[in-house]
Amino acid sequence: MDFGPFLLLATMEGLVMAAVLALTAVGLSLVFGVMRVVNVAHGEFFMLGAVLAWFVTASVPGPPALGFAAALVVCPLIVGGIAALADRAILKRLDYDPEATIVATIGLLYIFQQAALSLYGPDARPVQAPFDWRLQFPWFGYSGYKLAVVAAAALLLLGVRQLLVRSRIGLVMRATQYDRETATAFGIDVDRVYALVFALGAALAAVAAVLIVPIQQAHYLMGGDPLLLSFIVVIIGGLGSLRGTVLAAVLIGLSDGIVSVFFSPTLAKILATLLVALVLVFRPQGLFGQRAA
């Protein structure tokens, strides 16, 4: 096979990774942008989504598409509910202090990992894709499900943008982000907004996990890479900038896919880390972030 088909395959694999990474990183960016909380447990919400997807699909009888559709609805709701409870029980009591919330979310990370290990076990388990249609190119066949993942992620990201820009809930979130005290003075329940934002960020990570788990098996330690890559994406794109987060996810996803195919996955991670270092040195606020006053 010539260079061109290899490049096409690498690009398509990179797009799949970029789509899932964008969903995960947008959830992390949203939480920081509105709440100013660095959620170190974000990768474990991703892991919980994948593990719950295995439980749901294994419990729903009938064709794989039915179980997968149930997981796509049920898992984000459960993970979002867990996140909202964690916000009310822990983060709210810490008054969302930046240093304290970092320590608290590290604690949540280990709690969720150990809970998954106890209830799910140490084994990696597959989830069957809802369909097995393949797109046939002259050089190779490619999974139609992977293309569906890209399309679904794009629609979800568009929905998040519409929620933030066009809806009353989005207006309240943006008002809370700009000035918490003024929002409170105008009668906005900031604590409820924070719980909603934390739940939404976790639910986006869970959706990403449900989408990717037919491609990658569910495992109780699978939250590490999504967390690391999400931080890389958010730093490059700019903390709190959803547009920058999506564009950075596409950049990292495509470069990771292409470099991994032609060289090695380790080199791809090294290049991503180097890019973060360059951004922090020459543009600390990120490519699309605003410089602090």
Short mmCIF file of N, CA, C and O in Angstrom, two decimals, residues 17-29 42 157 225-256 272-273 275-276 279 285-289:
data_model
loop_
_atom_site.label_atom_id
_atom_site.label_comp_id
_atom_site.label_asym_id
_atom_site.label_seq_id
_atom_site.Cartn_x
_atom_site.Cartn_y
_atom_site.Cartn_z
N MET A 17 -10.16 9.67 17.41
CA MET A 17 -9.59 10.07 18.69
C MET A 17 -9.92 11.51 19.02
O MET A 17 -10.25 11.86 20.17
N ALA A 18 -9.84 12.39 18.03
CA ALA A 18 -10.13 13.81 18.24
C ALA A 18 -11.57 14.01 18.68
O ALA A 18 -11.85 14.86 19.54
N ALA A 19 -12.50 13.26 18.10
CA ALA A 19 -13.91 13.41 18.44
C ALA A 19 -14.16 13.05 19.90
O ALA A 19 -14.82 13.81 20.64
N VAL A 20 -13.63 11.91 20.33
CA VAL A 20 -13.82 11.48 21.72
C VAL A 20 -13.08 12.41 22.67
O VAL A 20 -13.60 12.78 23.74
N LEU A 21 -11.88 12.81 22.29
CA LEU A 21 -11.09 13.71 23.13
C LEU A 21 -11.76 15.07 23.28
O LEU A 21 -11.75 15.67 24.36
N ALA A 22 -12.37 15.57 22.21
CA ALA A 22 -13.04 16.85 22.27
C ALA A 22 -14.20 16.82 23.27
O ALA A 22 -14.37 17.74 24.08
N LEU A 23 -15.01 15.76 23.23
CA LEU A 23 -16.11 15.63 24.19
C LEU A 23 -15.60 15.60 25.62
O LEU A 23 -16.13 16.28 26.50
N THR A 24 -14.56 14.81 25.86
CA THR A 24 -14.01 14.69 27.21
C THR A 24 -13.41 16.01 27.68
O THR A 24 -13.66 16.46 28.81
N ALA A 25 -12.63 16.64 26.81
CA ALA A 25 -11.94 17.88 27.20
C ALA A 25 -12.91 19.04 27.36
O ALA A 25 -12.70 19.92 28.21
N VAL A 26 -13.98 19.09 26.56
CA VAL A 26 -14.97 20.15 26.71
C VAL A 26 -15.62 20.08 28.09
O VAL A 26 -15.89 21.12 28.72
N GLY A 27 -15.88 18.87 28.57
CA GLY A 27 -16.42 18.74 29.92
C GLY A 27 -15.48 19.29 30.97
O GLY A 27 -15.89 19.99 31.90
N LEU A 28 -14.18 18.99 30.83
CA LEU A 28 -13.18 19.51 31.76
C LEU A 28 -13.08 21.03 31.67
O LEU A 28 -13.01 21.74 32.68
N SER A 29 -13.08 21.55 30.44
CA SER A 29 -12.98 22.99 30.22
C SER A 29 -14.20 23.73 30.76
O SER A 29 -14.09 24.81 31.32
N HIS A 42 -11.77 13.87 36.58
CA HIS A 42 -12.52 13.87 35.32
C HIS A 42 -12.31 12.57 34.54
O HIS A 42 -13.25 12.03 33.94
N LEU A 157 -21.27 18.13 20.37
CA LEU A 157 -20.55 19.38 20.60
C LEU A 157 -21.35 20.57 20.10
O LEU A 157 -21.37 21.64 20.74
N ASP A 225 -5.29 8.11 30.69
CA ASP A 225 -4.97 8.75 29.40
C ASP A 225 -5.96 9.84 29.02
O ASP A 225 -5.55 10.92 28.59
N PRO A 226 -7.29 9.60 29.14
CA PRO A 226 -8.22 10.70 28.83
C PRO A 226 -8.01 11.94 29.70
O PRO A 226 -8.13 13.07 29.21
N LEU A 227 -7.67 11.73 30.97
CA LEU A 227 -7.42 12.88 31.85
C LEU A 227 -6.19 13.66 31.38
O LEU A 227 -6.23 14.89 31.25
N LEU A 228 -5.09 12.94 31.12
CA LEU A 228 -3.86 13.59 30.69
C LEU A 228 -4.06 14.34 29.37
O LEU A 228 -3.69 15.51 29.25
N LEU A 229 -4.65 13.67 28.39
CA LEU A 229 -4.86 14.30 27.09
C LEU A 229 -5.85 15.46 27.18
O LEU A 229 -5.70 16.46 26.47
N SER A 230 -6.84 15.34 28.04
CA SER A 230 -7.79 16.45 28.21
C SER A 230 -7.11 17.68 28.78
O SER A 230 -7.36 18.81 28.35
N PHE A 231 -6.22 17.47 29.76
CA PHE A 231 -5.47 18.60 30.31
C PHE A 231 -4.58 19.22 29.23
O PHE A 231 -4.46 20.45 29.14
N ILE A 232 -3.94 18.38 28.43
CA ILE A 232 -3.10 18.89 27.34
C ILE A 232 -3.93 19.75 26.38
O ILE A 232 -3.55 20.85 26.00
N VAL A 233 -5.10 19.24 26.02
CA VAL A 233 -5.98 19.95 25.09
C VAL A 233 -6.46 21.27 25.68
O VAL A 233 -6.45 22.31 25.01
N VAL A 234 -6.87 21.24 26.94
CA VAL A 234 -7.40 22.44 27.58
C VAL A 234 -6.31 23.50 27.74
O VAL A 234 -6.55 24.70 27.55
N ILE A 235 -5.08 23.07 28.07
CA ILE A 235 -3.98 24.02 28.21
C ILE A 235 -3.64 24.65 26.87
O ILE A 235 -3.44 25.87 26.77
N ILE A 236 -3.59 23.84 25.82
CA ILE A 236 -3.28 24.38 24.50
C ILE A 236 -4.39 25.29 24.00
O ILE A 236 -4.14 26.38 23.49
N GLY A 237 -5.63 24.85 24.13
CA GLY A 237 -6.75 25.64 23.63
C GLY A 237 -7.02 26.89 24.44
O GLY A 237 -7.49 27.89 23.91
N GLY A 238 -6.72 26.84 25.74
CA GLY A 238 -7.00 27.97 26.61
C GLY A 238 -8.03 27.57 27.65
O GLY A 238 -9.13 27.11 27.30
N LEU A 239 -7.70 27.72 28.92
CA LEU A 239 -8.60 27.33 30.00
C LEU A 239 -9.92 28.09 29.89
O LEU A 239 -9.94 29.32 29.86
N GLY A 240 -11.02 27.34 29.83
CA GLY A 240 -12.34 27.96 29.76
C GLY A 240 -12.80 28.29 28.36
O GLY A 240 -13.94 28.73 28.18
N SER A 241 -11.98 28.10 27.34
CA SER A 241 -12.36 28.41 25.95
C SER A 241 -12.83 27.13 25.27
O SER A 241 -12.02 26.23 24.98
N LEU A 242 -14.14 27.03 25.01
CA LEU A 242 -14.66 25.82 24.38
C LEU A 242 -14.22 25.72 22.92
O LEU A 242 -13.89 24.63 22.44
N ARG A 243 -14.19 26.85 22.23
CA ARG A 243 -13.72 26.82 20.84
C ARG A 243 -12.27 26.36 20.77
O ARG A 243 -11.91 25.50 19.96
N GLY A 244 -11.43 26.92 21.64
CA GLY A 244 -10.03 26.52 21.67
C GLY A 244 -9.86 25.06 22.05
O GLY A 244 -8.99 24.37 21.51
N THR A 245 -10.71 24.57 22.96
CA THR A 245 -10.63 23.17 23.37
C THR A 245 -10.92 22.24 22.21
O THR A 245 -10.21 21.25 21.99
N VAL A 246 -11.97 22.53 21.43
CA VAL A 246 -12.33 21.68 20.30
C VAL A 246 -11.23 21.70 19.25
O VAL A 246 -10.82 20.64 18.73
N LEU A 247 -10.72 22.87 18.92
CA LEU A 247 -9.68 22.96 17.90
C LEU A 247 -8.40 22.27 18.36
O LEU A 247 -7.72 21.59 17.58
N ALA A 248 -8.05 22.43 19.63
CA ALA A 248 -6.86 21.76 20.15
C ALA A 248 -7.05 20.24 20.16
O ALA A 248 -6.11 19.49 19.90
N ALA A 249 -8.27 19.77 20.43
CA ALA A 249 -8.54 18.33 20.41
C ALA A 249 -8.36 17.78 19.00
O ALA A 249 -7.80 16.68 18.82
N VAL A 250 -8.81 18.52 18.00
CA VAL A 250 -8.62 18.08 16.61
C VAL A 250 -7.13 18.04 16.28
O VAL A 250 -6.64 17.08 15.67
N LEU A 251 -6.38 19.06 16.72
CA LEU A 251 -4.94 19.10 16.47
C LEU A 251 -4.23 17.93 17.12
O LEU A 251 -3.44 17.22 16.48
N ILE A 252 -4.52 17.69 18.40
CA ILE A 252 -3.85 16.61 19.12
C ILE A 252 -4.30 15.26 18.59
O ILE A 252 -3.49 14.33 18.42
N GLY A 253 -5.60 15.11 18.31
CA GLY A 253 -6.10 13.84 17.81
C GLY A 253 -5.50 13.46 16.47
O GLY A 253 -5.05 12.33 16.27
N LEU A 254 -5.47 14.42 15.54
CA LEU A 254 -4.91 14.13 14.22
C LEU A 254 -3.41 13.85 14.30
O LEU A 254 -2.92 12.90 13.67
N SER A 255 -2.70 14.67 15.06
CA SER A 255 -1.25 14.45 15.16
C SER A 255 -0.95 13.12 15.84
O SER A 255 -0.04 12.40 15.42
N ASP A 256 -1.74 12.77 16.86
CA ASP A 256 -1.52 11.50 17.55
C ASP A 256 -1.79 10.33 16.61
O ASP A 256 -1.02 9.36 16.56
N ALA A 272 3.09 15.89 21.92
CA ALA A 272 1.99 16.62 22.55
C ALA A 272 2.47 17.34 23.81
O ALA A 272 2.12 18.50 24.06
N THR A 273 3.30 16.66 24.61
CA THR A 273 3.84 17.28 25.82
C THR A 273 4.75 18.45 25.47
O THR A 273 4.74 19.49 26.15
N LEU A 275 4.50 20.33 22.84
CA LEU A 275 3.62 21.43 22.40
C LEU A 275 3.04 22.18 23.59
O LEU A 275 2.96 23.42 23.58
N VAL A 276 2.66 21.44 24.63
CA VAL A 276 2.17 22.08 25.85
C VAL A 276 3.24 22.98 26.46
O VAL A 276 2.97 24.12 26.87
N VAL A 279 3.53 26.15 24.47
CA VAL A 279 2.39 27.05 24.72
C VAL A 279 2.54 27.73 26.07
O VAL A 279 2.29 28.95 26.20
N GLN A 285 -1.76 31.70 28.42
CA GLN A 285 -3.21 31.64 28.47
C GLN A 285 -3.80 30.69 27.45
O GLN A 285 -5.01 30.51 27.39
N GLY A 286 -2.95 30.05 26.62
CA GLY A 286 -3.46 29.14 25.61
C GLY A 286 -3.69 29.87 24.30
O GLY A 286 -3.66 31.10 24.22
N LEU A 287 -3.94 29.10 23.24
CA LEU A 287 -4.09 29.69 21.92
C LEU A 287 -5.32 30.59 21.83
O LEU A 287 -5.30 31.60 21.11
N PHE A 288 -6.40 30.24 22.54
CA PHE A 288 -7.63 31.02 22.46
C PHE A 288 -8.08 31.56 23.80
O PHE A 288 -9.16 32.11 23.92
N GLY A 289 -7.27 31.38 24.84
CA GLY A 289 -7.63 31.89 26.16
C GLY A 289 -7.34 33.38 26.27
O GLY A 289 -6.59 33.96 25.48
#
